[in-house]
Short mmCIF file of C-alpha atoms and ligand atoms in Angstrom, two decimals:
data_model
loop_
_atom_site.label_atom_id
_atom_site.label_comp_id
_atom_site.label_asym_id
_atom_site.label_seq_id
_atom_site.Cartn_x
_atom_site.Cartn_y
_atom_site.Cartn_z
CA UNK A 13 27.25 -12.30 -16.27
CA UNK A 14 24.98 -12.84 -13.25
CA UNK A 15 21.36 -13.27 -14.29
CA UNK A 16 18.43 -12.23 -12.11
CA UNK A 17 14.82 -13.10 -12.75
CA UNK A 18 11.91 -11.61 -10.79
CA UNK A 19 8.58 -13.42 -10.83
CA UNK A 20 5.83 -10.81 -10.45
CA UNK A 21 5.95 -7.44 -12.22
CA UNK A 22 3.93 -5.50 -9.63
CA UNK A 23 4.48 -2.50 -7.37
CA UNK A 24 7.42 -4.21 -5.67
CA UNK A 25 8.99 -6.32 -8.44
CA UNK A 26 8.88 -3.65 -11.17
CA UNK A 27 10.56 -0.70 -9.42
CA UNK A 28 13.00 -2.85 -7.41
CA UNK A 29 14.30 -4.69 -10.46
CA UNK A 30 14.49 -1.48 -12.50
CA UNK A 31 16.75 0.05 -9.84
CA UNK A 32 18.90 -3.10 -9.60
CA UNK A 33 19.34 -2.99 -13.41
CA UNK A 34 20.25 0.71 -13.28
CA UNK A 35 22.79 0.31 -10.49
CA UNK A 36 24.28 -2.98 -11.75
CA UNK A 37 25.06 -2.70 -15.47
CA UNK A 38 26.97 -6.00 -15.20
CA UNK A 39 23.83 -7.90 -14.20
CA UNK A 40 21.02 -8.94 -16.56
CA UNK A 41 17.57 -8.53 -15.02
CA UNK A 42 14.38 -10.10 -16.38
CA UNK A 43 11.00 -9.32 -14.83
CA UNK A 44 8.36 -11.90 -15.70
CA UNK A 45 4.62 -12.10 -15.09
CA UNK A 46 1.68 -14.23 -16.12
CA UNK A 47 -0.31 -11.07 -16.85
CA UNK A 48 0.16 -10.23 -20.53
CA UNK A 49 -1.37 -6.79 -20.11
CA UNK A 50 1.04 -5.90 -17.28
CA UNK A 51 4.09 -6.96 -19.27
CA UNK A 52 2.84 -5.15 -22.38
CA UNK A 53 2.46 -2.00 -20.27
CA UNK A 54 5.97 -2.35 -18.78
CA UNK A 55 7.28 -2.51 -22.38
CA UNK A 56 5.30 0.56 -23.47
CA UNK A 57 5.42 4.32 -22.78
CA UNK A 58 2.51 3.96 -20.35
CA UNK A 59 3.92 2.01 -17.40
CA UNK A 60 1.35 0.00 -15.42
CA UNK A 61 2.07 1.88 -12.18
CA UNK A 62 2.50 5.58 -11.44
CA UNK A 63 5.59 6.23 -9.38
CA UNK A 64 7.64 9.46 -9.49
CA UNK A 65 11.03 8.88 -11.18
CA UNK A 66 10.25 5.33 -12.29
CA UNK A 67 9.84 6.10 -15.97
CA UNK A 68 13.35 7.59 -16.26
CA UNK A 69 14.92 4.56 -14.59
CA UNK A 70 13.02 2.08 -16.78
CA UNK A 71 13.76 3.99 -19.98
CA UNK A 72 17.47 4.14 -19.29
CA UNK A 73 17.92 0.36 -18.94
CA UNK A 74 15.00 -1.31 -20.72
CA UNK A 75 16.27 -3.37 -23.65
CA UNK A 76 19.87 -3.14 -22.34
CA UNK A 77 20.03 -5.15 -19.13
CA UNK A 78 16.36 -4.89 -18.09
CA UNK A 79 13.72 -7.00 -19.80
CA UNK A 80 10.00 -7.52 -19.18
CA UNK A 81 8.61 -10.81 -20.43
CA UNK A 82 5.78 -13.33 -20.16
CA UNK A 83 8.17 -16.17 -20.91
CA UNK A 84 8.34 -17.06 -17.24
CA UNK A 85 9.90 -20.53 -17.59
CA UNK A 86 12.72 -19.49 -19.92
CA UNK A 87 13.93 -16.67 -17.69
CA UNK A 88 13.54 -18.70 -14.50
CA UNK A 89 15.57 -21.58 -15.93
CA UNK A 90 18.38 -19.23 -17.04
CA UNK A 91 18.61 -17.21 -13.81
CA UNK A 92 21.13 -17.54 -10.98
CA UNK A 93 19.02 -15.52 -8.54
CA UNK A 94 15.21 -15.67 -8.62
CA UNK A 95 13.20 -13.07 -6.74
CA UNK A 96 9.60 -14.04 -6.03
CA UNK A 97 7.24 -11.11 -5.74
CA UNK A 98 3.81 -12.58 -6.38
CA UNK A 99 0.45 -11.88 -4.71
CA UNK A 100 -0.13 -13.08 -1.14
CA UNK A 101 -3.82 -12.33 -0.53
CA UNK A 102 -5.55 -12.72 2.81
CA UNK A 103 -7.50 -15.99 2.85
CA UNK A 104 -11.25 -15.54 2.54
CA UNK A 105 -12.21 -19.17 3.14
CA UNK A 106 -11.16 -22.13 5.22
CA UNK A 107 -8.52 -22.29 7.89
CA UNK A 108 -7.34 -18.82 8.93
CA UNK A 109 -9.95 -17.01 6.78
CA UNK A 110 -9.82 -13.23 7.21
CA UNK A 111 -6.31 -13.36 8.69
CA UNK A 112 -3.86 -15.88 7.26
CA UNK A 113 -2.01 -15.33 3.98
CA UNK A 114 -3.05 -17.41 1.01
CA UNK A 115 0.17 -18.85 -0.38
CA UNK A 116 -1.40 -20.38 -3.52
CA UNK A 117 0.52 -18.11 -5.91
CA UNK A 118 3.75 -18.56 -4.00
CA UNK A 119 3.41 -22.33 -4.02
CA UNK A 120 2.67 -22.46 -7.73
CA UNK A 121 5.69 -20.23 -8.41
CA UNK A 122 7.88 -22.55 -6.30
CA UNK A 123 6.63 -25.66 -8.10
CA UNK A 124 7.28 -24.03 -11.46
CA UNK A 125 10.84 -23.13 -10.38
CA UNK A 126 11.40 -26.77 -9.39
CA UNK A 127 9.99 -27.97 -12.73
CA UNK A 128 12.15 -25.86 -15.02
CA UNK A 129 15.45 -25.51 -13.12
CA UNK A 130 18.52 -27.37 -14.32
CA UNK A 131 21.19 -25.35 -12.49
CA UNK A 132 21.59 -24.25 -8.85
CA UNK A 133 19.40 -21.34 -7.78
CA UNK A 134 19.13 -18.76 -5.06
CA UNK A 135 15.42 -18.14 -4.46
CA UNK A 136 14.63 -14.84 -2.77
CA UNK A 137 11.36 -14.04 -0.98
CA UNK A 138 10.56 -10.48 -1.93
CA UNK A 139 6.82 -10.25 -1.35
CA UNK A 140 5.90 -10.10 2.33
CA UNK A 141 5.08 -13.56 3.58
CA UNK A 142 4.23 -15.10 6.95
CA UNK A 143 7.10 -16.22 9.14
CA UNK A 144 8.23 -19.75 8.21
CA UNK A 145 7.19 -19.44 4.54
CA UNK A 146 10.82 -19.91 3.54
CA UNK A 147 10.79 -23.26 5.27
CA UNK A 148 7.70 -24.35 3.32
CA UNK A 149 9.17 -23.18 0.02
CA UNK A 150 12.44 -24.92 0.82
CA UNK A 151 10.51 -28.18 1.31
CA UNK A 152 8.70 -27.87 -2.03
CA UNK A 153 11.95 -27.17 -3.84
CA UNK A 154 14.11 -29.81 -2.17
CA UNK A 155 11.45 -32.52 -2.52
CA UNK A 156 11.39 -31.82 -6.27
CA UNK A 157 15.04 -30.92 -6.71
CA UNK A 158 16.27 -33.46 -9.30
CA UNK A 159 19.82 -32.79 -8.10
CA UNK A 160 19.55 -28.99 -8.24
CA UNK A 161 20.74 -27.15 -5.13
CA UNK A 162 18.42 -24.40 -3.83
CA UNK A 163 19.16 -21.73 -1.25
CA UNK A 164 16.25 -19.70 0.08
CA UNK A 165 16.74 -16.12 1.22
CA UNK A 166 14.33 -13.64 2.71
CA UNK A 167 14.92 -10.11 1.44
CA UNK A 168 11.84 -8.08 2.40
CA UNK A 169 11.25 -4.80 0.59
CA UNK A 170 10.73 -1.67 2.66
CA UNK A 171 9.97 0.81 -0.12
CA UNK A 172 6.90 3.01 0.30
CA UNK A 173 4.80 3.88 -2.71
CA UNK A 174 5.10 7.43 -3.99
CA UNK A 175 8.74 7.50 -2.85
CA UNK A 176 9.75 4.05 -4.14
CA UNK A 177 12.63 5.22 -6.31
CA UNK A 178 14.11 7.46 -3.59
CA UNK A 179 13.71 4.62 -1.08
CA UNK A 180 15.42 2.14 -3.39
CA UNK A 181 18.28 4.54 -4.21
CA UNK A 182 18.99 5.27 -0.54
CA UNK A 183 17.40 2.61 1.65
CA UNK A 184 17.51 2.94 5.47
CA UNK A 185 18.56 -0.70 5.40
CA UNK A 186 18.57 -3.77 3.19
CA UNK A 187 17.73 -6.92 5.07
CA UNK A 188 18.91 -10.34 3.95
CA UNK A 189 17.99 -13.46 5.89
CA UNK A 190 19.41 -16.88 5.12
CA UNK A 191 20.38 -20.24 6.53
CA UNK A 192 23.29 -20.28 8.98
CA UNK A 193 25.11 -22.95 6.96
CA UNK A 194 28.12 -22.42 4.65
CA UNK A 195 25.83 -22.69 1.57
CA UNK A 196 23.34 -20.31 3.19
CA UNK A 197 26.09 -17.79 3.96
CA UNK A 198 27.42 -18.02 0.39
CA UNK A 199 23.93 -17.25 -0.92
CA UNK A 200 23.65 -14.25 1.42
CA UNK A 201 27.02 -13.01 0.15
CA UNK A 202 25.88 -13.34 -3.50
CA UNK A 203 22.79 -11.18 -2.85
CA UNK A 204 24.78 -8.76 -0.72
CA UNK A 205 27.15 -8.26 -3.66
CA UNK A 206 24.20 -7.15 -5.79
CA UNK A 207 23.11 -4.46 -3.32
CA UNK A 208 26.71 -3.48 -2.55
CA UNK A 209 26.83 -1.89 -6.03
CA UNK A 210 25.16 1.15 -4.44
CA UNK A 211 24.17 0.53 -0.82
CA UNK A 212 26.83 1.20 1.87
CA UNK A 213 27.91 -2.04 3.55
CA UNK A 214 26.79 -0.99 7.04
CA UNK A 215 23.22 -0.64 5.77
CA UNK A 216 23.06 -4.23 4.58
CA UNK A 217 21.87 -6.30 7.53
CA UNK A 218 22.26 -10.07 7.46
CA UNK A 219 20.15 -12.23 9.76
CA UNK A 220 18.69 -15.68 9.95
CA UNK A 221 15.65 -16.44 7.79
CA UNK A 222 13.00 -16.13 10.48
CA UNK A 223 14.29 -12.80 11.79
CA UNK A 224 14.16 -11.32 8.29
CA UNK A 225 10.64 -12.59 7.69
CA UNK A 226 9.39 -11.35 11.06
CA UNK A 227 11.18 -7.99 10.84
CA UNK A 228 9.10 -7.03 7.83
CA UNK A 229 5.83 -7.78 9.61
CA UNK A 230 7.09 -6.05 12.74
CA UNK A 231 8.20 -2.90 10.90
CA UNK A 232 4.82 -2.50 9.21
CA UNK A 233 2.98 -3.23 12.45
CA UNK A 234 5.02 -0.56 14.30
CA UNK A 235 4.37 2.00 11.56
CA UNK A 236 0.64 1.26 11.44
CA UNK A 237 0.49 1.36 15.23
CA UNK A 238 1.88 4.92 15.19
CA UNK A 239 -0.91 6.03 12.88
CA UNK A 240 -3.61 4.34 14.95
CA UNK A 241 -2.11 5.97 18.05
CA UNK A 242 -2.26 9.45 16.58
CA UNK A 243 -5.71 8.77 15.12
CA UNK A 244 -6.97 7.64 18.54
CA UNK A 245 -5.62 10.96 19.88
CA UNK A 246 -7.45 12.83 17.10
CA UNK A 247 -10.80 11.68 18.49
CA UNK A 248 -9.80 12.91 21.94
CA UNK A 249 -8.57 16.22 20.48
CA UNK A 250 -11.98 16.82 18.92
CA UNK A 251 -13.68 16.21 22.26
CA UNK A 252 -11.32 18.42 24.27
CA UNK A 253 -10.53 21.29 21.92
CA UNK A 254 -6.90 20.26 21.44
CA UNK A 255 -5.39 20.34 17.93
CA UNK A 256 -3.89 17.02 16.84
CA UNK A 257 -1.28 18.73 14.64
CA UNK A 258 0.01 20.66 17.66
CA UNK A 259 -0.03 17.54 19.83
CA UNK A 260 1.86 15.52 17.16
CA UNK A 261 4.40 18.29 16.78
CA UNK A 262 5.01 18.46 20.52
CA UNK A 263 5.18 14.68 20.90
CA UNK A 264 7.44 14.24 17.84
CA UNK A 265 9.97 16.76 19.21
CA UNK A 266 11.01 14.06 21.65
CA UNK A 267 13.94 12.55 19.79
CA UNK A 268 13.07 9.14 21.20
CA UNK A 269 9.73 9.35 19.39
CA UNK A 270 10.67 11.40 16.31
CA UNK A 271 8.44 13.51 14.08
CA UNK A 272 7.82 11.18 11.13
CA UNK A 273 4.62 9.22 10.56
CA UNK A 274 2.53 11.18 13.05
CA UNK A 275 -0.02 12.73 10.69
CA UNK A 276 -3.56 12.06 11.73
CA UNK A 277 -5.76 10.94 8.85
CA UNK A 278 -9.03 9.30 7.88
CA UNK A 279 -7.13 6.02 8.27
CA UNK A 280 -4.19 4.14 6.82
CA UNK A 281 -4.51 2.16 3.61
CA UNK A 282 -2.17 0.41 1.19
CA UNK A 283 -1.51 -3.19 0.36
CA UNK A 284 0.68 -3.95 3.38
CA UNK A 285 -0.38 -2.57 6.73
CA UNK A 286 -3.68 -4.34 7.32
CA UNK A 287 -2.60 -7.54 5.61
CA UNK A 288 0.66 -7.77 7.52
CA UNK A 289 -0.97 -7.09 10.87
CA UNK A 290 -3.62 -9.73 10.20
CA UNK A 291 -0.79 -12.12 9.41
CA UNK A 292 0.96 -11.21 12.62
CA UNK A 293 -2.26 -11.72 14.57
CA UNK A 294 -2.73 -15.13 12.99
CA UNK A 295 0.82 -16.22 13.78
CA UNK A 296 0.40 -15.07 17.39
CA UNK A 297 -2.87 -17.00 17.72
CA UNK A 298 -1.32 -20.11 16.22
CA UNK A 299 1.40 -19.87 18.84
CA UNK A 300 -1.10 -19.45 21.67
CA UNK A 301 -0.17 -15.80 22.26
CA UNK A 302 -3.68 -14.41 22.50
CA UNK A 303 -2.81 -11.24 24.44
CA UNK A 304 -0.21 -10.35 21.85
CA UNK A 305 -2.67 -11.08 19.05
CA UNK A 306 -5.29 -8.83 20.66
CA UNK A 307 -2.78 -6.03 21.11
CA UNK A 308 -2.08 -5.89 17.35
CA UNK A 309 -5.73 -6.46 16.40
CA UNK A 310 -6.54 -3.21 18.15
CA UNK A 311 -4.42 -1.28 15.62
CA UNK A 312 -6.81 -2.38 12.88
CA UNK A 313 -9.89 -1.78 15.02
CA UNK A 314 -8.85 1.84 15.63
CA UNK A 315 -8.26 2.26 11.90
CA UNK A 316 -11.79 1.01 11.15
CA UNK A 317 -13.14 3.21 13.93
CA UNK A 318 -11.49 6.25 12.35
CA UNK A 319 -13.09 5.60 8.96
CA UNK A 320 -16.53 5.05 10.55
CA UNK A 321 -16.17 8.16 12.65
CA UNK A 322 -15.46 10.19 9.53
CA UNK A 323 -18.59 8.92 7.76
CA UNK A 324 -20.67 9.56 10.87
CA UNK A 325 -19.39 13.15 11.06
CA UNK A 326 -20.49 13.73 7.47
CA UNK A 327 -23.94 12.24 7.87
CA UNK A 328 -24.72 13.78 11.25
CA UNK A 329 -23.59 17.26 10.08
CA UNK A 330 -25.93 17.10 7.13
CA UNK A 331 -29.07 16.76 9.27
CA UNK A 332 -28.57 13.01 9.66
CA UNK A 333 -29.18 12.22 6.03
CA UNK A 334 -27.16 12.29 2.82
CA UNK A 335 -29.83 10.49 0.84
CA UNK A 336 -29.98 11.87 -2.71
CA UNK A 337 -27.35 14.54 -1.90
CA UNK A 338 -24.33 14.99 -4.12
CA UNK A 339 -21.06 14.62 -2.25
CA UNK A 340 -17.73 15.32 -3.93
CA UNK A 341 -14.90 12.92 -3.10
CA UNK A 342 -11.51 14.55 -3.60
CA UNK A 343 -8.86 11.86 -3.86
CA UNK A 344 -9.30 8.10 -3.97
CA UNK A 345 -5.72 6.72 -3.90
CA UNK A 346 -4.51 5.46 -0.50
CA UNK A 347 -1.95 8.30 -0.36
CA UNK A 348 -0.65 11.02 -2.66
CA UNK A 349 1.74 10.42 -5.57
CA UNK A 350 0.39 6.99 -6.38
CA UNK A 351 -2.52 5.64 -8.40
CA UNK A 352 -2.75 2.65 -6.06
CA UNK A 353 -6.12 2.13 -4.38
CA UNK A 354 -5.45 -1.11 -2.51
CA UNK A 355 -7.17 -0.90 0.92
CA UNK A 356 -7.58 2.85 0.48
CA UNK A 357 -9.74 4.37 3.24
CA UNK A 358 -11.71 6.00 0.40
CA UNK A 359 -13.34 2.63 -0.32
CA UNK A 360 -14.83 2.33 3.17
CA UNK A 361 -15.82 6.01 3.35
CA UNK A 362 -17.52 5.84 -0.07
CA UNK A 363 -19.27 2.58 0.81
CA UNK A 364 -20.47 4.12 4.08
CA UNK A 365 -21.91 7.15 2.25
CA UNK A 366 -23.45 4.96 -0.45
CA UNK A 367 -25.06 2.92 2.33
CA UNK A 368 -26.77 6.15 3.36
CA UNK A 369 -27.85 6.66 -0.28
CA UNK A 370 -25.56 9.58 -1.18
CA UNK A 371 -24.64 10.37 -4.80
CA UNK A 372 -20.88 10.52 -5.15
CA UNK A 373 -18.82 12.46 -7.65
CA UNK A 374 -15.23 11.28 -7.39
CA UNK A 375 -12.06 12.98 -8.59
CA UNK A 376 -8.53 11.62 -8.32
CA UNK A 377 -5.70 12.76 -10.61
CA UNK A 378 -4.27 9.23 -10.97
CA UNK A 379 -7.07 6.70 -10.53
CA UNK A 380 -9.24 5.58 -13.45
CA UNK A 381 -13.02 5.24 -13.41
CA UNK A 382 -12.74 1.52 -14.08
CA UNK A 383 -10.55 1.06 -11.01
CA UNK A 384 -12.88 3.05 -8.76
CA UNK A 385 -15.95 1.13 -9.93
CA UNK A 386 -14.07 -2.13 -9.47
CA UNK A 387 -13.02 -1.16 -5.94
CA UNK A 388 -16.52 -0.14 -4.91
CA UNK A 389 -18.11 -3.35 -6.15
CA UNK A 390 -15.43 -5.80 -4.99
CA UNK A 391 -15.58 -7.91 -1.84
CA UNK A 392 -13.10 -7.40 1.02
CA UNK A 393 -9.65 -8.93 0.25
CA UNK A 394 -10.55 -9.81 -3.38
CA UNK A 395 -8.25 -7.09 -4.72
CA UNK A 396 -5.13 -9.09 -4.00
CA UNK A 397 -5.32 -11.61 -6.83
CA UNK A 398 -3.65 -11.43 -10.25
CA UNK A 399 -5.67 -9.23 -12.62
CA UNK A 400 -6.74 -12.13 -14.83
CA UNK A 401 -8.45 -13.79 -11.86
CA UNK A 402 -10.45 -10.70 -10.87
CA UNK A 403 -14.01 -10.04 -12.19
CA UNK A 404 -13.72 -9.01 -15.87
CA UNK A 405 -16.47 -6.41 -16.01
CA UNK A 406 -17.40 -5.38 -12.50
CA UNK A 407 -20.92 -4.07 -12.12
CA UNK A 408 -20.74 -0.30 -11.82
CA UNK A 409 -22.28 1.46 -8.88
CA UNK A 410 -25.02 3.74 -10.24
CA UNK A 411 -24.81 6.41 -7.52
CA UNK A 412 -21.16 7.03 -8.44
CA UNK A 413 -19.75 9.24 -11.16
CA UNK A 414 -16.04 9.69 -11.76
CA UNK A 415 -14.82 12.96 -13.26
CA UNK A 416 -11.46 14.33 -14.39
CA UNK A 417 -12.03 17.86 -13.15
CA UNK A 418 -12.13 18.77 -9.49
CA UNK A 419 -14.45 21.77 -10.04
CA UNK A 420 -16.87 19.54 -11.94
CA UNK A 421 -16.86 17.10 -9.02
CA UNK A 422 -17.63 19.92 -6.58
CA UNK A 423 -20.31 21.69 -8.63
CA UNK A 424 -23.69 21.38 -6.93
CA UNK A 425 -22.28 19.20 -4.12
CA UNK A 426 -23.55 19.64 -0.56
CA UNK A 427 -20.15 18.63 0.81
CA UNK A 428 -16.53 18.02 -0.20
CA UNK A 429 -14.59 15.14 1.36
CA UNK A 430 -10.83 15.23 1.02
CA UNK A 431 -9.60 11.64 1.27
CA UNK A 432 -6.11 11.82 -0.29
CA UNK A 433 -3.54 14.53 0.49
CA UNK A 434 -2.80 15.47 -3.16
CA UNK A 435 -0.88 18.79 -3.18
CA UNK A 436 -3.31 20.30 -5.69
CA UNK A 437 -6.10 20.25 -3.07
CA UNK A 438 -4.22 22.82 -0.98
CA UNK A 439 -4.60 25.61 -3.51
CA UNK A 440 -7.97 25.14 -5.17
CA UNK A 441 -10.16 28.18 -5.76
CA UNK A 442 -12.39 27.39 -2.79
CA UNK A 443 -14.35 30.64 -3.20
CA UNK A 444 -15.42 29.57 -6.69
CA UNK A 445 -16.25 26.09 -5.39
CA UNK A 446 -18.30 27.58 -2.53
CA UNK A 447 -20.28 29.79 -4.89
CA UNK A 448 -21.34 26.72 -6.88
CA UNK A 449 -22.55 24.67 -3.91
CA UNK A 450 -25.94 24.64 -2.12
CA UNK A 451 -25.80 26.15 1.39
CA UNK A 452 -24.81 25.30 4.03
CA UNK A 453 -21.72 24.06 2.20
CA UNK A 454 -19.46 21.59 4.02
CA UNK A 455 -15.81 20.55 3.80
CA UNK A 456 -14.72 17.33 5.52
CA UNK A 457 -10.95 17.20 5.46
CA UNK A 458 -9.70 13.67 6.15
CA UNK A 459 -6.05 14.59 5.57
CA UNK A 460 -5.71 18.05 7.11
CA UNK A 461 -4.65 19.64 3.83
CA UNK A 462 -6.80 22.79 3.89
CA UNK A 463 -6.64 25.78 6.23
CA UNK A 464 -9.94 25.56 8.13
CA UNK A 465 -9.83 29.23 9.15
CA UNK A 466 -9.61 30.45 5.56
CA UNK A 467 -12.42 28.15 4.49
CA UNK A 468 -14.63 29.30 7.36
CA UNK A 469 -14.03 32.90 6.27
CA UNK A 470 -15.43 31.97 2.86
CA UNK A 471 -18.51 30.52 4.55
CA UNK A 472 -17.87 26.78 4.64
CA UNK A 473 -18.68 24.61 7.64
CA UNK A 474 -15.40 22.76 8.10
CA UNK A 475 -14.53 19.49 9.78
CA UNK A 476 -10.79 18.73 9.93
CA UNK A 477 -9.68 15.48 11.58
CA UNK A 478 -8.48 16.09 15.14
CA UNK A 479 -8.90 19.89 15.04
CA UNK A 480 -11.09 22.03 17.30
CA UNK A 481 -14.67 21.58 16.12
CA UNK A 482 -16.82 24.08 14.31
CA UNK A 483 -19.75 25.09 16.54
CA UNK A 484 -22.06 23.41 13.98
CA UNK A 485 -20.51 20.03 14.75
CA UNK A 486 -20.09 20.33 18.48
CA UNK A 487 -23.27 18.70 19.67
CA UNK A 488 -23.57 16.17 16.89
CA UNK A 489 -22.64 12.61 17.78
CA UNK A 490 -20.00 10.91 15.63
CA UNK A 491 -18.71 8.04 17.69
C1 UDX B 23 4.30 0.80 3.77
C2 UDX B 23 5.64 0.90 4.50
O1 UDX B 23 5.91 2.29 4.79
C3 UDX B 23 6.75 0.30 3.65
O2 UDX B 23 7.98 0.32 4.38
C4 UDX B 23 6.37 -1.12 3.29
O3 UDX B 23 7.34 -1.67 2.43
C5 UDX B 23 5.02 -1.17 2.62
O4 UDX B 23 4.03 -0.55 3.44
P1 UDX B 23 3.12 2.15 1.80
O5 UDX B 23 1.91 1.33 2.15
O6 UDX B 23 3.53 2.25 0.38
O7 UDX B 23 4.40 1.59 2.59
O8 UDX B 23 2.88 3.65 2.30
P2 UDX B 23 3.08 4.45 3.67
O9 UDX B 23 3.77 5.73 3.34
O10 UDX B 23 3.66 3.63 4.73
O11 UDX B 23 1.58 4.84 4.07
C6 UDX B 23 0.63 3.87 4.47
C7 UDX B 23 -0.67 4.53 4.85
O12 UDX B 23 -0.54 5.28 6.05
C8 UDX B 23 -1.21 5.53 3.82
O13 UDX B 23 -2.60 5.39 3.68
C9 UDX B 23 -0.86 6.88 4.41
O14 UDX B 23 -1.69 7.91 3.97
C10 UDX B 23 -1.05 6.60 5.88
N1 UDX B 23 -0.30 7.52 6.76
C11 UDX B 23 1.06 7.57 6.69
C12 UDX B 23 -1.00 8.32 7.68
O15 UDX B 23 -2.22 8.28 7.75
N2 UDX B 23 -0.27 9.15 8.50
C13 UDX B 23 1.09 9.22 8.47
O16 UDX B 23 1.66 9.98 9.25
C14 UDX B 23 1.78 8.40 7.53
P1 ADP B 24 3.17 -6.24 -5.03
O1 ADP B 24 2.53 -4.97 -4.58
O2 ADP B 24 3.61 -7.10 -3.88
O3 ADP B 24 4.24 -6.04 -6.04
P2 ADP B 24 1.26 -6.97 -7.13
O4 ADP B 24 -0.11 -7.53 -6.95
O5 ADP B 24 1.39 -5.57 -7.65
O6 ADP B 24 2.00 -7.12 -5.72
O7 ADP B 24 2.12 -7.92 -8.09
C1 ADP B 24 2.14 -9.30 -8.07
C2 ADP B 24 2.28 -9.80 -9.52
O8 ADP B 24 2.59 -11.20 -9.48
C3 ADP B 24 1.03 -9.63 -10.39
O9 ADP B 24 1.34 -8.85 -11.52
C4 ADP B 24 0.66 -11.10 -10.79
O10 ADP B 24 0.15 -11.19 -12.12
C5 ADP B 24 2.01 -11.79 -10.65
N1 ADP B 24 1.93 -13.26 -10.45
C6 ADP B 24 1.18 -13.95 -9.57
N2 ADP B 24 1.42 -15.28 -9.64
C7 ADP B 24 2.37 -15.44 -10.61
C8 ADP B 24 3.06 -16.58 -11.18
N3 ADP B 24 2.83 -17.82 -10.72
N4 ADP B 24 3.96 -16.37 -12.17
C9 ADP B 24 4.20 -15.10 -12.61
N5 ADP B 24 3.60 -14.00 -12.13
C10 ADP B 24 2.70 -14.16 -11.15
#
């Protein structure tokens, strides 16, 4: 029986391995992690991540051919194929700070693999890594090989959170990069055979190592660039009276462009987009390609601009001050159907409002108070370290309260800010909410989930990203 071990039981490792176990009953899959609390959660009824459909998949194979364990060395030594899906934070100090990936966790995983391995291994890069990481890992392993033969593959994961299980069941493509040697090709074939249990052959793309590594960064950069493009248009729509939803619709009808991923928003978030673009920028700079680096940097600049613009709209609408005013934050996750808050635009918007001394009442159906307090008191890029290395008891921000009821959050608030597109925000009783707010009552919709006309009929002053402006907002600067 082929044995797979995945190092790192996070958002990528957990769901991906669960689906491999489900689709390949003849393969034994062990997911290992140094975090005891994460592994305990994977073995309980309360999984550590919220992902639609995940629980059913885990429950149907856990204890049969899917195991979660902290015994990292045992499972690594027994495995034929080792996936590595550990943290790759952005460096905050030293060479490449603020851009380059910190490969500390990757390197320690590679050294551990070399220490405990007694049989040949295929080592698969699963977490997104900078181009040429495979080469570095290969060097660590071969210099410590003790006669063991290692083949390195790059198999980047393209799943999106909230739809991870669907994406894994029917991926647009599976990408496998490896060495162009007979051993390299054999390793590619072994991994291809795993995916071939359920993925049609024509969707499994095999490339060289560097193409696979770069394709992942490129795909995320292209996707993020689309959002910054439409968000840049949203600012122009507000100035000209155009409606960004109508513009996106018209643009997306061109089959060369396509309609997906053209929703204007308060900004993109998530663990990948910013980090991967920063990586790309760093690689370009290291290769002397400054124009190319600047091109991609602009995608992040526009994203930051969009978040700032949103905060400025709120403050300027409320007579240029939110000091001491209660503002309800509806949604904190970086998108709907996930409890993940990594790089969520809500962090920057909340910090901006707190900087202007607002009191925030935050509601999100999937994010805990502890997580929100941690996010609002953490430094940039610190989120991407294993839990046990993060601050144990983060200081809580006093101007912030976190509630489990949306109407409670809104009660007495001067304004509502919608920061995540949770479906439940579409059909709230906005009349009841309005009646319990001081006047003028504002709605700032950062995800275009509410109908501004209906809300204006109730009496709200409404700002919706990229939509024709309320007369109240017209002469107020927000750039
Ligand atoms: C992304 C990639 O889609 C995935 O292929 C890769 O493996 C990891 O990074 P993810 O970050 O989970 O996945 O979510 P995604 O759906 O891509 O959304 C990223 C951000 O963009 C979210 O904050 C989302 O709200 C925002 N977004 C997305 C928009 O603002 N507008 C859109 O039209 C689409
Ligand atoms: P992703 O979104 O890429 O899955 P996560 O941060 O959710 O990233 O998961 C990475 C996991 O890797 C964390 O649970 C962390 O504890 C684990 N990890 C980091 N270094 C090691 C290591 N050397 N051995 C085992 N697990 C590790």
